[in-house]
PDB file of C-alpha atoms (C1' of nucleotides) in Angstrom:
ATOM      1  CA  UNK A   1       0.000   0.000   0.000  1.00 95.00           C
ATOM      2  CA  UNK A   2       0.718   3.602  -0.437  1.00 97.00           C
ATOM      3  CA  UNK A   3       1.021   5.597   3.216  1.00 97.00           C
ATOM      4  CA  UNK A   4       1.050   9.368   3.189  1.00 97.00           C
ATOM      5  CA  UNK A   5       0.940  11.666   6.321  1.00 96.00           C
ATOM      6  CA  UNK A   6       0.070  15.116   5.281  1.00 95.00           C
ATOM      7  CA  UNK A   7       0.423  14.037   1.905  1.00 96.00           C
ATOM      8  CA  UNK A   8       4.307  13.032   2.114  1.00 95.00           C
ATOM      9  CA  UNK A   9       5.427   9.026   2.114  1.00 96.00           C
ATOM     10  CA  UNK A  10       5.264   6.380  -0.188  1.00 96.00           C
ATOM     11  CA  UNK A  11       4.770   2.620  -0.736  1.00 97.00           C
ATOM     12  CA  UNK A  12       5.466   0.962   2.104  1.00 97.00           C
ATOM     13  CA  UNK A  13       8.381  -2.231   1.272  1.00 96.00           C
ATOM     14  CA  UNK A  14       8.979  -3.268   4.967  1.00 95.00           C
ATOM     15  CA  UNK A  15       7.214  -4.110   8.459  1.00 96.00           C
ATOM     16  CA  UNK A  16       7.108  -5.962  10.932  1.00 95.00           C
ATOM     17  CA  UNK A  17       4.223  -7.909  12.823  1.00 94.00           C
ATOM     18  CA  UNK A  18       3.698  -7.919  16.773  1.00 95.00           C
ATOM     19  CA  UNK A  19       0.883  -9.933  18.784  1.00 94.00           C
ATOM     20  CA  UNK A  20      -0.830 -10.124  21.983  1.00 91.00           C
ATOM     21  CA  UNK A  21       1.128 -13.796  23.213  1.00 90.00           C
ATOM     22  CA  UNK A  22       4.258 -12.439  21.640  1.00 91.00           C
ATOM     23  CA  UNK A  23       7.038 -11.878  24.226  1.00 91.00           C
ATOM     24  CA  UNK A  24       8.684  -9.600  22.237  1.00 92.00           C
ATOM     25  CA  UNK A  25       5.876  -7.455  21.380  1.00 93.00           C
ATOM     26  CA  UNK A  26       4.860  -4.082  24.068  1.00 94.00           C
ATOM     27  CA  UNK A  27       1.508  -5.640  24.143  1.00 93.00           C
ATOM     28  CA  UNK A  28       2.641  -8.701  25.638  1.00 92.00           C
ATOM     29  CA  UNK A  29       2.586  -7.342  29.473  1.00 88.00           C
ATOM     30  CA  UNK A  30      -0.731  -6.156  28.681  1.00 90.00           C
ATOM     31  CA  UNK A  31      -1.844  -2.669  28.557  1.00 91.00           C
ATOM     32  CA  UNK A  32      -0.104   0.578  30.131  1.00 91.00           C
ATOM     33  CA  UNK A  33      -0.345   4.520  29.318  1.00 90.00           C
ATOM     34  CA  UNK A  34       2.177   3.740  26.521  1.00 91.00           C
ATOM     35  CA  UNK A  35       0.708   0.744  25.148  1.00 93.00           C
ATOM     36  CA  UNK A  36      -3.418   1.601  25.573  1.00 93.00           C
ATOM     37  CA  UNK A  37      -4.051   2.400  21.982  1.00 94.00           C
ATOM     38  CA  UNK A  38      -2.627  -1.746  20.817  1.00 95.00           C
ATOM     39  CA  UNK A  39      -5.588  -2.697  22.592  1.00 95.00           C
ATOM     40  CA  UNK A  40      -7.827  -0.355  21.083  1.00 94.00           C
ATOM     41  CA  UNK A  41      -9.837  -0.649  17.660  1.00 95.00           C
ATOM     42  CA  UNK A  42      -7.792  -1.364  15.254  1.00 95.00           C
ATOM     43  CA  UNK A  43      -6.790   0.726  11.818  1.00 95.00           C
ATOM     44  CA  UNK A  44      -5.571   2.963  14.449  1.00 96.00           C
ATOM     45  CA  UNK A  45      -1.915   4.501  14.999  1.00 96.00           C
ATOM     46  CA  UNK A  46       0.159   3.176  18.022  1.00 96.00           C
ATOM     47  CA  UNK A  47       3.444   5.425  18.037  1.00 96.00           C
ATOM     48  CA  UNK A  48       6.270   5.078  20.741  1.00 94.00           C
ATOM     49  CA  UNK A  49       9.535   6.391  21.125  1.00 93.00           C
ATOM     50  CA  UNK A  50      12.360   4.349  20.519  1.00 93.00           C
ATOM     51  CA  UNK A  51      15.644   4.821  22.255  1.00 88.00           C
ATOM     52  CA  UNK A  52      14.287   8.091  23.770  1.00 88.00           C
ATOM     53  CA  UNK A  53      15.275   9.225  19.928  1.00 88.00           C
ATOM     54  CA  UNK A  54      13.200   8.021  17.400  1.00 92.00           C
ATOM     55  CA  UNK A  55       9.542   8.103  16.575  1.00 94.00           C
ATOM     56  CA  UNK A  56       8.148   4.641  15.405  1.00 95.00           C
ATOM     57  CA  UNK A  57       4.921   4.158  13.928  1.00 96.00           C
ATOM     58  CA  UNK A  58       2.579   1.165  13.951  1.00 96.00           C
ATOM     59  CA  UNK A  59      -1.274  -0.030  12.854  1.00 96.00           C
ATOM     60  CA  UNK A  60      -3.487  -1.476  15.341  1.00 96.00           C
ATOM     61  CA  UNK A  61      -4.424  -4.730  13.825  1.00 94.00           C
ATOM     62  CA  UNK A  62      -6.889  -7.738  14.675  1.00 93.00           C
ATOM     63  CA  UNK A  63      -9.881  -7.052  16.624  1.00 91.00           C
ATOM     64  CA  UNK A  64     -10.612  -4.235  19.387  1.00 91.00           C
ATOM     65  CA  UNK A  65      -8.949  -5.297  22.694  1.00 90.00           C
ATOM     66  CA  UNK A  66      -6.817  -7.950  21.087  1.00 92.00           C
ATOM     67  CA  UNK A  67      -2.998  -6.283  21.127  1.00 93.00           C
ATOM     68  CA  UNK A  68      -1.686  -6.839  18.111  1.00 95.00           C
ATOM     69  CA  UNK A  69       0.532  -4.416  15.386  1.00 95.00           C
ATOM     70  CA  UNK A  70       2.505  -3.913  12.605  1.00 96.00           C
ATOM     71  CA  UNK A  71       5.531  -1.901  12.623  1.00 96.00           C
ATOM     72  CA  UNK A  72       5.756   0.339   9.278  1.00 97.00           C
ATOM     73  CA  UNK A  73       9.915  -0.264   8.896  1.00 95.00           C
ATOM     74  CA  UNK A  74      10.690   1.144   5.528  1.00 96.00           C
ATOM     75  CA  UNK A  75       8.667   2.889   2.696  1.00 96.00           C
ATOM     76  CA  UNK A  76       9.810   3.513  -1.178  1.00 96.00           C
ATOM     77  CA  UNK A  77       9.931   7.043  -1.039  1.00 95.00           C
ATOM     78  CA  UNK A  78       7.118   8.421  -4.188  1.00 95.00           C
ATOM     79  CA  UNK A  79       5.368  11.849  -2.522  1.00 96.00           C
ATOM     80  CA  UNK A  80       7.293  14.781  -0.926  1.00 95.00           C
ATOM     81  CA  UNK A  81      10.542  13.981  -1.144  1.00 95.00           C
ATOM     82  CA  UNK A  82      11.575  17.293  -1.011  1.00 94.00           C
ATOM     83  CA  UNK A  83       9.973  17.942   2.479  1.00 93.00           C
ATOM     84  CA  UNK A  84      11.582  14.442   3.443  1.00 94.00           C
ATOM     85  CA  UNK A  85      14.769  15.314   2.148  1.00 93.00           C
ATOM     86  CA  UNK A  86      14.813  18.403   4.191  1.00 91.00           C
ATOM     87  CA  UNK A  87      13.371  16.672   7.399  1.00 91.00           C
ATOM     88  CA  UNK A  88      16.013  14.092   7.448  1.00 91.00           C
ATOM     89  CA  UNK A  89      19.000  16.343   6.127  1.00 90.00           C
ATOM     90  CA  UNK A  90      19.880  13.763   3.636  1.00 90.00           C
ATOM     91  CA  UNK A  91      19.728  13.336   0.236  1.00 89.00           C
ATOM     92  CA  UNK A  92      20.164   9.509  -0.555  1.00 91.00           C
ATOM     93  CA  UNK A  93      16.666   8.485  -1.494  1.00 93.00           C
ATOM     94  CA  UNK A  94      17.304   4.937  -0.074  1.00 92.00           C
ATOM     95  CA  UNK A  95      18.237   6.150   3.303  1.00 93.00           C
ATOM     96  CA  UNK A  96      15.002   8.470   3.812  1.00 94.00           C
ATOM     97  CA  UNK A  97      12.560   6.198   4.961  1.00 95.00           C
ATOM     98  CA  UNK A  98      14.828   2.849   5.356  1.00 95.00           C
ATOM     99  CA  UNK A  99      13.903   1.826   8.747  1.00 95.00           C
ATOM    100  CA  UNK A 100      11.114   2.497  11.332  1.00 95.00           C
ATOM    101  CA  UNK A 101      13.535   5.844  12.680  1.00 94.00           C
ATOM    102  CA  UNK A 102      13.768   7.164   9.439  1.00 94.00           C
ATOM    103  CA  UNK A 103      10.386   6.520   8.157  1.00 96.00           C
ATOM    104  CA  UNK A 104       9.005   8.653  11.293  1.00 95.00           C
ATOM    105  CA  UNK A 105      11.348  11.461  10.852  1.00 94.00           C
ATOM    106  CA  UNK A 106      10.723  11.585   7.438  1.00 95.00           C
ATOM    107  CA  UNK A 107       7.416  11.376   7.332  1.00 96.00           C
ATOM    108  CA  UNK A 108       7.101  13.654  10.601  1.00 94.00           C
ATOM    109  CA  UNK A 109       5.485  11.292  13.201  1.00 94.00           C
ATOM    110  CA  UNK A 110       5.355  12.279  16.813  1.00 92.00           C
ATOM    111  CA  UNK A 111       3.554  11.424  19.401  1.00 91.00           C
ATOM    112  CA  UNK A 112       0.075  13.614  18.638  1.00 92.00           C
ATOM    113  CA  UNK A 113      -0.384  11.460  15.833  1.00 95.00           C
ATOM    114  CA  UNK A 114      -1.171   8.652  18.644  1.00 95.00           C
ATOM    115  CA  UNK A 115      -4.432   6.477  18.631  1.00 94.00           C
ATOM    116  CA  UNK A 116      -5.230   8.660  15.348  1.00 94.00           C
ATOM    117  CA  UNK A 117      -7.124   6.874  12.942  1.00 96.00           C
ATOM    118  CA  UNK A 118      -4.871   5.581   9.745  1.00 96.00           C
ATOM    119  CA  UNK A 119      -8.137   6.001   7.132  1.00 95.00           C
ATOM    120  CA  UNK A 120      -8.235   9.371   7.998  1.00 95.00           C
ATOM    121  CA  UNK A 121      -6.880  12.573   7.800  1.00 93.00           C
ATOM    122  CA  UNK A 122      -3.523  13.275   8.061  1.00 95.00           C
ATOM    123  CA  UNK A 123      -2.756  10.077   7.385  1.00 96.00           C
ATOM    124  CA  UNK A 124      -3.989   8.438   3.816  1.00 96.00           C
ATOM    125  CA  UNK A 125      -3.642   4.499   3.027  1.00 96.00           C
ATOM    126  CA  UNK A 126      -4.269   3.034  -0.425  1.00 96.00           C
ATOM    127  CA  UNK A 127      -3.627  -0.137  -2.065  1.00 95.00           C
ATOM    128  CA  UNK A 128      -0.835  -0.758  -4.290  1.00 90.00           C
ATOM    129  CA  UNK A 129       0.348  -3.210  -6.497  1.00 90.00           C
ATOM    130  CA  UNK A 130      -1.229  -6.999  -5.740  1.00 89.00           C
ATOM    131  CA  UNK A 131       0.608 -10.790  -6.408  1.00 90.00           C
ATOM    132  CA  UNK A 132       3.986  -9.085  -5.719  1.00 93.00           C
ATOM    133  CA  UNK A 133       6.672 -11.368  -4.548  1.00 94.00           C
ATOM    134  CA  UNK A 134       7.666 -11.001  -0.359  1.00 94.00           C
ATOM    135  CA  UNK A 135      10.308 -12.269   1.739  1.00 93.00           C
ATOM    136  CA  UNK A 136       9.929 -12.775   5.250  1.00 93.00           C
ATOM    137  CA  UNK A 137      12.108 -13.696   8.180  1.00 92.00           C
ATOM    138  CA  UNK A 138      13.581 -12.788  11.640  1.00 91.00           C
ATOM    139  CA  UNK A 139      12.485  -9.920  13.166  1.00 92.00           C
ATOM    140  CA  UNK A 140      15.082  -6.747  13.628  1.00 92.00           C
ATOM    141  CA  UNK A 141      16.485  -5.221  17.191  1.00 90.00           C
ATOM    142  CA  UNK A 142      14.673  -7.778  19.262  1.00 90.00           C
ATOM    143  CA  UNK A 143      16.237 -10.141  21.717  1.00 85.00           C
ATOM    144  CA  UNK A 144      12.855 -12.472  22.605  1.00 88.00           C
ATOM    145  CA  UNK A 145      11.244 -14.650  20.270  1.00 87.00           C
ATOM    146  CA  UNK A 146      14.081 -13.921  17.680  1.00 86.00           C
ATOM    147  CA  UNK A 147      12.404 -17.015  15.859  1.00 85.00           C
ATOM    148  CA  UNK A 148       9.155 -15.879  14.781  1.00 88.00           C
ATOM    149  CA  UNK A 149       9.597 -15.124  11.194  1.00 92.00           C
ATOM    150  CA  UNK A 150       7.180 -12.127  11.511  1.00 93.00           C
ATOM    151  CA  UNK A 151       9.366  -9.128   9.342  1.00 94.00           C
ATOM    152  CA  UNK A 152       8.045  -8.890   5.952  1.00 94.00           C
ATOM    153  CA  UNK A 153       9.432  -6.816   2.977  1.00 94.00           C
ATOM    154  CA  UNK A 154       9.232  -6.436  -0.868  1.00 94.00           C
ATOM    155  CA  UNK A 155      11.682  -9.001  -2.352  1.00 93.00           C
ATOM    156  CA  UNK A 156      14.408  -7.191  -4.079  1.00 91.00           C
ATOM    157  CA  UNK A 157      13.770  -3.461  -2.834  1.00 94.00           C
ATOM    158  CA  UNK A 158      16.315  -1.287  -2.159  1.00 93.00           C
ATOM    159  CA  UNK A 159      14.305   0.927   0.050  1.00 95.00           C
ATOM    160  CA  UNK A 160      14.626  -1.885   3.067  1.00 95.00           C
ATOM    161  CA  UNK A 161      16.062  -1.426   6.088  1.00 94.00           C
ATOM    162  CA  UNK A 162      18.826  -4.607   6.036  1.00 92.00           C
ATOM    163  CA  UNK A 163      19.463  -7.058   4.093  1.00 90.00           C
ATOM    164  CA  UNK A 164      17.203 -10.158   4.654  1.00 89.00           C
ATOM    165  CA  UNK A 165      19.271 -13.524   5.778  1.00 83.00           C
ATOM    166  CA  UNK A 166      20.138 -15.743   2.649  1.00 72.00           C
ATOM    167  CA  UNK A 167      17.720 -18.287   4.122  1.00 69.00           C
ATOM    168  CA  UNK A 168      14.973 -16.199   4.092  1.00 66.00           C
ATOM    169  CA  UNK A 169      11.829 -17.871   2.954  1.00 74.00           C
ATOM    170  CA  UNK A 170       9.848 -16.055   0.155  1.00 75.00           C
ATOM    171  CA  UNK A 171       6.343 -16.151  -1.399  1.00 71.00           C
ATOM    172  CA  UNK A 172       3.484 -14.316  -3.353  1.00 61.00           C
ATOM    173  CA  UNK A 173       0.997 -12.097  -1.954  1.00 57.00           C
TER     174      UNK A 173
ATOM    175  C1'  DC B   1      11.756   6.595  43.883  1.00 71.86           C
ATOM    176  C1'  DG B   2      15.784   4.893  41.438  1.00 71.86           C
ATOM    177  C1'  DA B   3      17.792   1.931  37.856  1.00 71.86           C
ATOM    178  C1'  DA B   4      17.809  -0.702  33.809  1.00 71.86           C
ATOM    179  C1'  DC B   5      16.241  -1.361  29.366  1.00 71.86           C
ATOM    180  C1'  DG B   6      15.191  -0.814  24.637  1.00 71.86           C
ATOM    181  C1'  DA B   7      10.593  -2.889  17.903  1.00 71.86           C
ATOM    182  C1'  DT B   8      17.317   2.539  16.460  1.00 71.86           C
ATOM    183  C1'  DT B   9      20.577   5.209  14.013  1.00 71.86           C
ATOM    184  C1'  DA B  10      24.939   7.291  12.772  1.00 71.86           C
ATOM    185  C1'  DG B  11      29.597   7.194  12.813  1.00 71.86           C
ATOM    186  C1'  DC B  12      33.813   4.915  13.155  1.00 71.86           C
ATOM    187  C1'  DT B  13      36.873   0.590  12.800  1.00 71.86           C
TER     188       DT B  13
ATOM    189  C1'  DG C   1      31.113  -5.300  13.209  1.00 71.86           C
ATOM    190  C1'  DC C   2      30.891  -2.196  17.550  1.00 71.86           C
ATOM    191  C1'  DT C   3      29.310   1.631  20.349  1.00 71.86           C
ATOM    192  C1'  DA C   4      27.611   6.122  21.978  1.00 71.86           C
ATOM    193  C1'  DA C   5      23.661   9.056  22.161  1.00 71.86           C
ATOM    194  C1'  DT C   6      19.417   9.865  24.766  1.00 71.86           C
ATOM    195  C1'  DC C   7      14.946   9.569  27.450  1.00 71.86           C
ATOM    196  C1'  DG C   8      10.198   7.537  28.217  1.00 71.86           C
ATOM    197  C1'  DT C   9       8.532   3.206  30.103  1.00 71.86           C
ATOM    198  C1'  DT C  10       8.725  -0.351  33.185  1.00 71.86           C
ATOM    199  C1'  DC C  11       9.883  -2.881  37.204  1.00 71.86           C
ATOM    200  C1'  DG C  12      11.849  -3.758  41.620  1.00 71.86           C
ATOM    201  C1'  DA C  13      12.733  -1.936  46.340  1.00 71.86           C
TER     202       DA C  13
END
DNA sequence: CGAACGATTAGCT
DNA sequence: GCTAATCGTTCGA
């Protein structure tokens, strides 16, 4: 799919998934200030801060209550580039939105866009391209449950965040 | 109330 | 490949 916020983004190559009975998920200890909107309605945002530096951004997913997200890690940049460019002071195009950090500087996610709707204004969501081929495997950063295979990314994109293991498994959406 | 810990990145080796 | 930067959240005392 195609993400904007405030019309800047692009198609999204790389995320990750996180659920409710998932030890490595923030949703697994159940629900706290930080973590209340997981167990929300989904299509929502769930933002956190990430090494007191870096503004991550998720989608609620499954039904209300459950706990369960997706991590948006890396996006093809295709609208506002310009605005991203100047956000992230860099002007590689494959290092403005490679990686959940990057993504949320570029795209200028904070913590007001919190519990905000995703099908909504400022944020827009549209499908892409269907029966494209995706690679999936171990999950980035995380030291529990470094077995679920649960990262999932374009196959071949250069707009990723790191290079996928040569094992990684692959099939067609 | 204090201390440890990150769903990371950038910069250097 | 390794590490500092940096600060809100969480957990133990």
């Amino acid at each position: 799919m195609t993400l904007l916020v405030d019309g800047v983004g692009g198609i999204i190559v790389e995320t990750e998934a996180y659920d409710r009975e998932d030890p490595a998920s923030h949703s697994f200890s159940g629900p706290t200030p930080r973590t209340e909107v997981m167990f929300g309605p989904p299509g929502r945002a769930y933002v956190y801060l990430s090494y007191g530096i870096h503004w991550c951004l998720n989608f609620v997913c499954r039904e209300a209550g459950h706990g369960a997200g997706v991590l948006i890690r890396a996006l093809q940049p295709t609208a506002g580039v310009a605005r991203m460019r100047l956000r992230r002071q860099q002007t590689d195009l494959r290092l403005l939105c490679s990686g959940p950090g990057r993504l949320g500087e570029a795209l200028g996610i904070t913590h007001a866009l919190n519990g905000k709707r995703v099908d909504r204004a400022p944020f827009s969501l549209r499908a892409g391209a269907a029966g494209l081929p995706v690679v999936y495997g171990p999950r980035i950063g995380i030291t529990k449950a470094v077995d679920q295979p649960w990262r999932f990314a374009l196959a071949g994109s250069p707009y990723i965040s790191r290079p996928f293991p040569k094992a990684a498994r692959r099939e067609v959406k």
